[in-house]
Coordinates of C-alpha atoms in Angstrom, one line a residue:
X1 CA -3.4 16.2 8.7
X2 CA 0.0 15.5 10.1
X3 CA -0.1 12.1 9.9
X4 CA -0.4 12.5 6.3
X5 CA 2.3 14.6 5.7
X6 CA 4.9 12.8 7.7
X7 CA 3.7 9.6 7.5
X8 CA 4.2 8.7 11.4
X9 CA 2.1 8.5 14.4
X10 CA 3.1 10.8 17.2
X11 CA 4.8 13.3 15.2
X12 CA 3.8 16.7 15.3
X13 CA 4.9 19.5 12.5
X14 CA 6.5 21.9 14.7
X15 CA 7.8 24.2 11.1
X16 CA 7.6 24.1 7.2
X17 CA 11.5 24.3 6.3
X18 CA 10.6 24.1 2.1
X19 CA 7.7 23.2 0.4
X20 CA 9.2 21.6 -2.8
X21 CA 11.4 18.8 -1.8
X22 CA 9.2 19.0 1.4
X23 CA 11.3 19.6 4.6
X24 CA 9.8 19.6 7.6
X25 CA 10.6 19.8 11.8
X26 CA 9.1 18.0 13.5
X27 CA 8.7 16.7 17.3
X28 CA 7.7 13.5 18.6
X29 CA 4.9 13.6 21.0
X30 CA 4.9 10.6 23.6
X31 CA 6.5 10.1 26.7
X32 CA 9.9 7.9 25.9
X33 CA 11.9 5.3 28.3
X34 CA 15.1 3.2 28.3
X35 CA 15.0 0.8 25.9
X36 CA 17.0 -1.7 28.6
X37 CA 15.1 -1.0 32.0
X38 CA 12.1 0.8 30.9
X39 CA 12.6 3.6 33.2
X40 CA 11.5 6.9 32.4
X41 CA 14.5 8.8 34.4
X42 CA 16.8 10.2 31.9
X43 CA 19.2 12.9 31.4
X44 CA 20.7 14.3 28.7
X45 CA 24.0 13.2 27.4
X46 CA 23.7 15.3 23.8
X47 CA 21.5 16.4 21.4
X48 CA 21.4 15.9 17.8
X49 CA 19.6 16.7 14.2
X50 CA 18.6 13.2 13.0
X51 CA 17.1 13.5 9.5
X52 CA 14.6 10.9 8.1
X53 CA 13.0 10.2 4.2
X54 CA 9.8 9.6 4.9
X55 CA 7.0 8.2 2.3
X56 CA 6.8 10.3 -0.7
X57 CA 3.8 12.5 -0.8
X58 CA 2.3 13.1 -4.5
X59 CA 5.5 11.9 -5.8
X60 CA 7.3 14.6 -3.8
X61 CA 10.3 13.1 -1.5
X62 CA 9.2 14.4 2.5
X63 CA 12.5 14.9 4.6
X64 CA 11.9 15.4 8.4
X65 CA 14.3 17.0 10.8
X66 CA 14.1 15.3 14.5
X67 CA 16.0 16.8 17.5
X68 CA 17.0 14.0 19.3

């Protein structure tokens, strides 16, 4: 069901924002790693809101919210 409202794989809804333009949080669910060394060590430099149009849903526009 979530796949079909975001339109990603492994993103879960984590909360409905509005239903009509659909706004929706959402979190990623797999493990991530440095895109140069591949490591899985990280540590947080900052955090941020990044928001994404995803595909239209019954000719609705979707908009999810990603903390990043």
């Amino acid at each position: 069901m979530e796949r079909l409202l975001t339109g990603l794989v492994d993103f879960s809804i984590k909360k409905v924002i509005s239903v009509r333009p659909a706004r929706l949080e959402v979190v990623y669910n797999r493990e991530t790693c440095c895109p140069q060394c591949g490591s899985l060590r990280k540590r947080i430099k900052a955090s941020f809101w990044r928001k994404i149009n995803s595909t239209p849903q019954q000719g609705h526009p979707v908009t999810l919210l990603v903390y990043c």
